[in-house]
GROMACS .gro file of C-alpha atoms in nm:
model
  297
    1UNK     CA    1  -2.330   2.242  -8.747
    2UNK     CA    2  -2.199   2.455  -9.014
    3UNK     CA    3  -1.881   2.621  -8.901
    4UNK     CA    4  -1.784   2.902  -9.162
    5UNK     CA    5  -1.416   3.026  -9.253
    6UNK     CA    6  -1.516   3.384  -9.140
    7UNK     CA    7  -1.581   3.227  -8.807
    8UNK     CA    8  -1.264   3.053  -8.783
    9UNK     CA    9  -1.057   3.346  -8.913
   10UNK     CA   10  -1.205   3.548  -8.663
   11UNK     CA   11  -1.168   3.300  -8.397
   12UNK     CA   12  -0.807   3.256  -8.469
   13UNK     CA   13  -0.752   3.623  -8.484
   14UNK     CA   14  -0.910   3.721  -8.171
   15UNK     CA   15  -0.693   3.400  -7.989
   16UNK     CA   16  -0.406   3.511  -8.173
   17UNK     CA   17  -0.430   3.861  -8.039
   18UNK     CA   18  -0.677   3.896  -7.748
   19UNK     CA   19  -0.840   4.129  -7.901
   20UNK     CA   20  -1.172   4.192  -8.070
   21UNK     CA   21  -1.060   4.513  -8.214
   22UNK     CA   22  -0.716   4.453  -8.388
   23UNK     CA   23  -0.890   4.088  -8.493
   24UNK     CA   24  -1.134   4.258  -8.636
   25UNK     CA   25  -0.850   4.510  -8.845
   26UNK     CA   26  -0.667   4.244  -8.930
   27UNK     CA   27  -0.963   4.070  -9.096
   28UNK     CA   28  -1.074   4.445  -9.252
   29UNK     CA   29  -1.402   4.388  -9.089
   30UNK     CA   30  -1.544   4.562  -8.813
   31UNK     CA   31  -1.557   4.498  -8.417
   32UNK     CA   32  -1.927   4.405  -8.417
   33UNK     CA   33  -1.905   4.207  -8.723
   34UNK     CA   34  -1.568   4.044  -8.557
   35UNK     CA   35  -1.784   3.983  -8.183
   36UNK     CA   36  -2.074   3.882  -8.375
   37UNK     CA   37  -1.887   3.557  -8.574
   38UNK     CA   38  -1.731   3.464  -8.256
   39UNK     CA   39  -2.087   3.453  -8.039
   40UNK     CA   40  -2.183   3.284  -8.347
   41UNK     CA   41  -1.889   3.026  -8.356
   42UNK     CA   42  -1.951   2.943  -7.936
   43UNK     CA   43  -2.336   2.893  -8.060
   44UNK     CA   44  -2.274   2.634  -8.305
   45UNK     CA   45  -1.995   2.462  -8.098
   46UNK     CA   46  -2.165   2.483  -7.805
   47UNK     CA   47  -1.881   2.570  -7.556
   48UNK     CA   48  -1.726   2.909  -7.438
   49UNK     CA   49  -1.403   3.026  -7.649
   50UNK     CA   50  -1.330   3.368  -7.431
   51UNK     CA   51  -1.412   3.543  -7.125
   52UNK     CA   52  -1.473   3.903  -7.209
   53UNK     CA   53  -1.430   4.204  -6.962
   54UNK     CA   54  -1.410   4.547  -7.045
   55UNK     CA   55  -1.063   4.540  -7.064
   56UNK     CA   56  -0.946   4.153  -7.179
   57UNK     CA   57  -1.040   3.892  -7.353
   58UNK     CA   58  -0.879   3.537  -7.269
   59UNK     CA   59  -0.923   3.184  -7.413
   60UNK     CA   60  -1.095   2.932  -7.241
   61UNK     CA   61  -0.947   2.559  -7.246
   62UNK     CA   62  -1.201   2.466  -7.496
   63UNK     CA   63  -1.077   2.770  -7.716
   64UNK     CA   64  -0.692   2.598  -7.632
   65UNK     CA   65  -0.830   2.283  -7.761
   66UNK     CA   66  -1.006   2.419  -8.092
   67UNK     CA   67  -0.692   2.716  -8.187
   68UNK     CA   68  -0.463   2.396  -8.383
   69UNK     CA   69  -0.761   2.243  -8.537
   70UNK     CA   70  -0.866   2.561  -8.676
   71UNK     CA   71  -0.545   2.680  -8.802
   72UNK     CA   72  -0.517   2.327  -8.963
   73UNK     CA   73  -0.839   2.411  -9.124
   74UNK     CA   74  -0.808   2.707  -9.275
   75UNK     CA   75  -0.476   2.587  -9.403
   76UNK     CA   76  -0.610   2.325  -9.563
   77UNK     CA   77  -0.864   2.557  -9.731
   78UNK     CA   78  -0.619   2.765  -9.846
   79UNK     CA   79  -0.426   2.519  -9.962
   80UNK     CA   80  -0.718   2.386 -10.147
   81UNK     CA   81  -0.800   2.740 -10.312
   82UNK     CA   82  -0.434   2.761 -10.392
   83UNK     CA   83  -0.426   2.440 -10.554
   84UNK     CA   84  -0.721   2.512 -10.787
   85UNK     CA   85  -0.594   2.841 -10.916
   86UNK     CA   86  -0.317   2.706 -10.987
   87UNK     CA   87  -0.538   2.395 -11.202
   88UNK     CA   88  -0.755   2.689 -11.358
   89UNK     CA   89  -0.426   2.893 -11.475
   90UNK     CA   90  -0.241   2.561 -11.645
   91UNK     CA   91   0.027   2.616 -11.294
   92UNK     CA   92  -0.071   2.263 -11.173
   93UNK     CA   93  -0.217   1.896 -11.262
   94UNK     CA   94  -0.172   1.634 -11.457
   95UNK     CA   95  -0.235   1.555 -11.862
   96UNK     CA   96  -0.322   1.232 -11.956
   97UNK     CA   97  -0.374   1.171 -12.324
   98UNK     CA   98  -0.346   0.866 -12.619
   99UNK     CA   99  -0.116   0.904 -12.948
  100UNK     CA  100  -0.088   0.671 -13.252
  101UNK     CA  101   0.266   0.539 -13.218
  102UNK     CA  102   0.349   0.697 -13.536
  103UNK     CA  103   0.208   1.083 -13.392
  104UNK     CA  104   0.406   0.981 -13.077
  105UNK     CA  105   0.774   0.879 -13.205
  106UNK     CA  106   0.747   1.164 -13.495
  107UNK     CA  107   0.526   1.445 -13.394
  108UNK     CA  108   0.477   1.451 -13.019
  109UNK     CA  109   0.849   1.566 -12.912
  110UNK     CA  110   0.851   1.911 -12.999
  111UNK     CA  111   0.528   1.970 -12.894
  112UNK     CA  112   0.629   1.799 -12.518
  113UNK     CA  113   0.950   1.996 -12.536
  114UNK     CA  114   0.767   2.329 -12.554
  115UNK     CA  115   0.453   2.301 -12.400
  116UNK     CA  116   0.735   2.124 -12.095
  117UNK     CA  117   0.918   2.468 -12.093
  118UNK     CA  118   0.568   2.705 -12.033
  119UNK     CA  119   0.416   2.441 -11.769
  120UNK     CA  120   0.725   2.271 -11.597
  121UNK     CA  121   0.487   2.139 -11.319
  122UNK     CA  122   0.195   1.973 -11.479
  123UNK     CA  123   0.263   1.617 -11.505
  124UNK     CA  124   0.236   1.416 -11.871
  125UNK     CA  125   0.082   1.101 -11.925
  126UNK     CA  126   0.148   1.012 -12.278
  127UNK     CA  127   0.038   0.669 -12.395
  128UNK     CA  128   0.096   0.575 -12.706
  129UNK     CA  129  -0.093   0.303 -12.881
  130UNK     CA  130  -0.192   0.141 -13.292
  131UNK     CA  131  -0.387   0.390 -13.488
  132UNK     CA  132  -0.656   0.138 -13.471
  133UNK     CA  133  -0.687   0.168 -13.105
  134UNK     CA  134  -0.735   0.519 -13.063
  135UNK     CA  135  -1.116   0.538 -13.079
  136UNK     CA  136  -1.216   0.239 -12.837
  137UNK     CA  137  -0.893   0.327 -12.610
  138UNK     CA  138  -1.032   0.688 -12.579
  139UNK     CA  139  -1.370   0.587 -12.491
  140UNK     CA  140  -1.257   0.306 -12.225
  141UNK     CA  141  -0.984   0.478 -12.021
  142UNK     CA  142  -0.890   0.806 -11.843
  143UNK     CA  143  -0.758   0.959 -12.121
  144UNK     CA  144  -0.858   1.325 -12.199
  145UNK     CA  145  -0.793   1.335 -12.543
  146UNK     CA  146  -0.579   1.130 -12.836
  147UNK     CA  147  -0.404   1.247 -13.106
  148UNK     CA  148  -0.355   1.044 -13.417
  149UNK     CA  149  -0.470   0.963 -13.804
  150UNK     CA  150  -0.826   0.821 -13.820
  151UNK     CA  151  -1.129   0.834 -14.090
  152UNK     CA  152  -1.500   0.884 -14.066
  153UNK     CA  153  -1.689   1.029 -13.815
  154UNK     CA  154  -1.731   0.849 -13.459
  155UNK     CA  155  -2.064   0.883 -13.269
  156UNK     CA  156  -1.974   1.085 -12.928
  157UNK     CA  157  -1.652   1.196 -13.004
  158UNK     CA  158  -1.552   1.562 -13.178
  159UNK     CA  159  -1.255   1.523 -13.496
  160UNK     CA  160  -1.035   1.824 -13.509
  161UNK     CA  161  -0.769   1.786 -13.785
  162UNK     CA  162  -0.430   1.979 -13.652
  163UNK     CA  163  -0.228   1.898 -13.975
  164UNK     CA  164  -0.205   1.728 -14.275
  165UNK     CA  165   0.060   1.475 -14.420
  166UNK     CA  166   0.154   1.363 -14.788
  167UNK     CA  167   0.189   1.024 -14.854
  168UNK     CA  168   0.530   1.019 -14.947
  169UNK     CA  169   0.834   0.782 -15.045
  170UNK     CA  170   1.101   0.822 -14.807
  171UNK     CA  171   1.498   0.714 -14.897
  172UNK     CA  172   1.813   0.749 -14.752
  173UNK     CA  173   2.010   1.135 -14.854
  174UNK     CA  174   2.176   1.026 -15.175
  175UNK     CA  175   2.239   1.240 -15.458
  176UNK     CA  176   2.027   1.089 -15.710
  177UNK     CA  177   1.740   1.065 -15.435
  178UNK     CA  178   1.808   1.398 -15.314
  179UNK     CA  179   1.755   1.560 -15.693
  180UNK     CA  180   1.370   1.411 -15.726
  181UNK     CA  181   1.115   1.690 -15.620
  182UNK     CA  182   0.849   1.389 -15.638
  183UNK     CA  183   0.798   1.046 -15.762
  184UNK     CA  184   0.513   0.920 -15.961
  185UNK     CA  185   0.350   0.604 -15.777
  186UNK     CA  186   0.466   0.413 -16.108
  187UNK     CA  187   0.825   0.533 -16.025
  188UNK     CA  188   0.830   0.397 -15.708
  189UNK     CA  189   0.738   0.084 -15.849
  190UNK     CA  190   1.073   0.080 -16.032
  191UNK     CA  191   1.259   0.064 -15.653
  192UNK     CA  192   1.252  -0.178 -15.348
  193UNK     CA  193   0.997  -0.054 -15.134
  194UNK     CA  194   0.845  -0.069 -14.748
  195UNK     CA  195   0.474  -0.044 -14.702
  196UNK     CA  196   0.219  -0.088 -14.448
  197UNK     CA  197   0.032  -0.431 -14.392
  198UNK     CA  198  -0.214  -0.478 -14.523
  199UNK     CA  199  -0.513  -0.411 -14.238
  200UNK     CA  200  -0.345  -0.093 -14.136
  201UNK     CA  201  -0.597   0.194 -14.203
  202UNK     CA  202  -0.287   0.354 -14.397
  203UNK     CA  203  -0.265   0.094 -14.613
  204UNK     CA  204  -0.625   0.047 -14.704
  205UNK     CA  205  -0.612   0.432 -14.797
  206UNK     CA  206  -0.299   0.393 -15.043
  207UNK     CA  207  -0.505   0.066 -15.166
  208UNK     CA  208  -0.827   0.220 -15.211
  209UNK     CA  209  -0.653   0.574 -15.418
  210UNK     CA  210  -0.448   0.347 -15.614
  211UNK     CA  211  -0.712   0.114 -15.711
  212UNK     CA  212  -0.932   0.387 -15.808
  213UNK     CA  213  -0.725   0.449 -16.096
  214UNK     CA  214  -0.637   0.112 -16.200
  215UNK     CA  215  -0.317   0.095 -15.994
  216UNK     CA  216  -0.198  -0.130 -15.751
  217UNK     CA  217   0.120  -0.134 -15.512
  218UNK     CA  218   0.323  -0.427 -15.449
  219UNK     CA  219   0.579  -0.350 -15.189
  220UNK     CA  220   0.877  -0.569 -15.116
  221UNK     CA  221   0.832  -0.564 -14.787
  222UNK     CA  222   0.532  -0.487 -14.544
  223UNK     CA  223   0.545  -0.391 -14.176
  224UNK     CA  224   0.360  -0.332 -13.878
  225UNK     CA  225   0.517   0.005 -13.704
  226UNK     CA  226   0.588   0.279 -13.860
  227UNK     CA  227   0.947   0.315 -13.697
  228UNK     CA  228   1.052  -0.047 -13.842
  229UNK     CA  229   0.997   0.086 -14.206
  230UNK     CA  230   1.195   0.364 -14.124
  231UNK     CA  231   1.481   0.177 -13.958
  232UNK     CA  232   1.479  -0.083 -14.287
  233UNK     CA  233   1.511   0.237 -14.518
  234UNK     CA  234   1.777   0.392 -14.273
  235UNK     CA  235   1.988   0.051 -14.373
  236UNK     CA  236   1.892   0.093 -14.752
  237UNK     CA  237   1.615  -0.182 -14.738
  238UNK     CA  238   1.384   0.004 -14.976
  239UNK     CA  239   1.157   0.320 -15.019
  240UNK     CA  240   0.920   0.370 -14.706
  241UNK     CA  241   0.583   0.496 -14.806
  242UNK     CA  242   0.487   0.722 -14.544
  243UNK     CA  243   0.317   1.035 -14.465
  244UNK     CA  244   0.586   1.317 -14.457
  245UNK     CA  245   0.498   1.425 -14.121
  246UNK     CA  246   0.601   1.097 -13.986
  247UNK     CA  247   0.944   1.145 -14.030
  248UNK     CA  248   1.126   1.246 -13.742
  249UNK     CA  249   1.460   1.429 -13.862
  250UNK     CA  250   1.623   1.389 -13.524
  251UNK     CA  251   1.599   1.044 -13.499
  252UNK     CA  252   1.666   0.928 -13.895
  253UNK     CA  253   1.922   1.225 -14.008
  254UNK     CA  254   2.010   1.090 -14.328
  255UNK     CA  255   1.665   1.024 -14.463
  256UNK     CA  256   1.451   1.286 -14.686
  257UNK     CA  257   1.088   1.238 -14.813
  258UNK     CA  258   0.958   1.320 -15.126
  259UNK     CA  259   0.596   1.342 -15.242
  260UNK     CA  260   0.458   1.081 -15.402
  261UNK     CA  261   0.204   1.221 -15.714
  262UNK     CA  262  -0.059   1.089 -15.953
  263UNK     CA  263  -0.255   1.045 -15.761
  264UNK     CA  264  -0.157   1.276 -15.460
  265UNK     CA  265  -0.253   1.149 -15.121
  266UNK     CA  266  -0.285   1.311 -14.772
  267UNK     CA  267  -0.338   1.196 -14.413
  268UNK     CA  268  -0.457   1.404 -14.135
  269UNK     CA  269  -0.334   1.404 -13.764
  270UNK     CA  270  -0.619   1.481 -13.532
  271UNK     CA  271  -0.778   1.547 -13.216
  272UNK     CA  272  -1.024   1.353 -13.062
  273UNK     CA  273  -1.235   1.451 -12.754
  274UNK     CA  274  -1.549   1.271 -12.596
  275UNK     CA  275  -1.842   1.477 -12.678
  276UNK     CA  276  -1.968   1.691 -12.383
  277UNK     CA  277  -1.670   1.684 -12.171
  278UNK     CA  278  -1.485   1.979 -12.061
  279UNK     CA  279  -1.104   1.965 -12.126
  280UNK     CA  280  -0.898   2.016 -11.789
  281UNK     CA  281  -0.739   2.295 -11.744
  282UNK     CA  282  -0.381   2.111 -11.758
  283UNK     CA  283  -0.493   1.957 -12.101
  284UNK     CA  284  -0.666   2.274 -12.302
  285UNK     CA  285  -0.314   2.419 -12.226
  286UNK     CA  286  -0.186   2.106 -12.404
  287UNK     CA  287  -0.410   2.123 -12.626
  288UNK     CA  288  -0.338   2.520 -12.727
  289UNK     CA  289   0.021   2.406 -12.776
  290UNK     CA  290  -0.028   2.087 -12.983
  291UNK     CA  291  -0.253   2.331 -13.245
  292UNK     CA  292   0.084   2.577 -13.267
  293UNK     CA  293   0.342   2.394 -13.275
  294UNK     CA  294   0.167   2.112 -13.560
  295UNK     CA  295   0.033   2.432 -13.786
  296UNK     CA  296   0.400   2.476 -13.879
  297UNK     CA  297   0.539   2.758 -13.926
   0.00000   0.00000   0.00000
């Protein structure tokens, strides 16, 4: 039995009204067409919705029965269609995605803040997780997408850089600090100073560029998230090396970065997606707004 929504709209009209003709102008269809669904509605069902006379038409007790299941019906299709207009036009749904913690703490708040103002009812999932993890996470969970610094190339999954960072040595607002338009990696030698460990993929890449000309860095102290190097600098600790664009100026107002030169080294922040899968509607809105506001101005 395949009941249609034309049958039920018709159906409900005609009960509604108890009559074929203005059920059949409130549909927009005409009187046959309207007589025709209904014969074709008691067919299917297999019971009698009216008796007809040339100058009525009245609902059986079947058609009592069927009237609030069909109403509930066609609600619940147009509910339905509602709901997935308002997925297809970024109204509606939910956005579940992975960012390094450094992307997260630094990068990720203005771009929640505005893309939260244009779609106030999708839901956000942020998760944020180790650099490292990004790849294997994305590929294991229900994440959509991550965002985050990785290298190479990754079979099955796309790599769309969004923006770069320079590698940079970050210090508390003082005068002398504030004069420097960049430091030489030899400079920073000269001052206390907060790296990376050692296995983080931002370390190997200040390793590998130094080492390639003869250089090596020796920090005072090393750490494992990004935000403790910051906090230690915040308190005078040292020099964080750092991308630029990890920096958030809201949260550490009296620290400034400053380039770090010969050699010059930049980071990307990314996008990852899973090859040959279609970005929900909810997330390519996202998505769209991540690409703005991380181009800068």
């Amino acid at each position: 039995m395949n009941v249609t929504l034309r049958q039920l709209r018709a159906f409900t009209g005609v009960y509604r009204t108890r009559s074929i003709t203005r059920a059949a102008r409130e549909l927009g269809i005409t009187q046959s067409a309207a007589s025709l669904l209904i014969q074709q509605l008691e067919s299917q069902l297999g019971v009698k919705l009216f008796d007809r006379s040339t100058r009525s038409v009245q609902p059986t007790l079947a058609a009592d029965e069927a009237f609030h299941a069909a109403e509930r019906m066609l609600s619940d299709a147009l509910g339905l269609s509602r709901r997935m207009r308002d997925l297809a036009q970024a109204r509606a749904g939910r956005v579940v995605f992975l960012a390094s913690a450094g992307a997260a703490s630094a990068l990720m708040p203005s771009v929640l803040a505005k893309f939260r103002a244009a779609h106030p009812d999708i839901e956000i999932d942020m998760r944020d997780v180790a650099a490292d993890d990004l790849v294997p996470r994305l590929g294991a969970t229900d994440a959509e997408f991550a965002i985050g610094s990785v290298e190479g190339e990754f079979a099955d999954m796309t790599i769309e850089t969004l923006t770069r960072g320079r590698l940079s040595a970050i210090g508390r607002r003082t005068a002398d600090f504030s004069a420097r338009r960049a430091l030489t990696w030899d400079e920073l030698a000269q001052s206390p100073t907060i790296a990376m460990r050692r296995e983080t993929r931002i370390r190997m890449q200040i390793d590998q560029a130094l080492g390639a000309q003869g250089k090596r860095l020796d920090p005072t102290y090393e750490v494992t998230l990004i935000n403790t190097a910051l906090a230690m600098t915040a308190q005078g600790l040292g020099l964080a090396i750092l991308p630029a664009t990890m920096l958030p100026a809201d949260q550490f107002p009296t620290l400034i970065a400053r380039p770090l030169v010969r050699p010059a080294i930049t980071r990307p922040v990314s996008l990852l997606q899973r090859q040959g899968r279609t970005l929900s509607p909810a997330a390519q809105a996202f998505v769209a707004t991540a690409r703005t506001v991380l181009a800068g101005p």
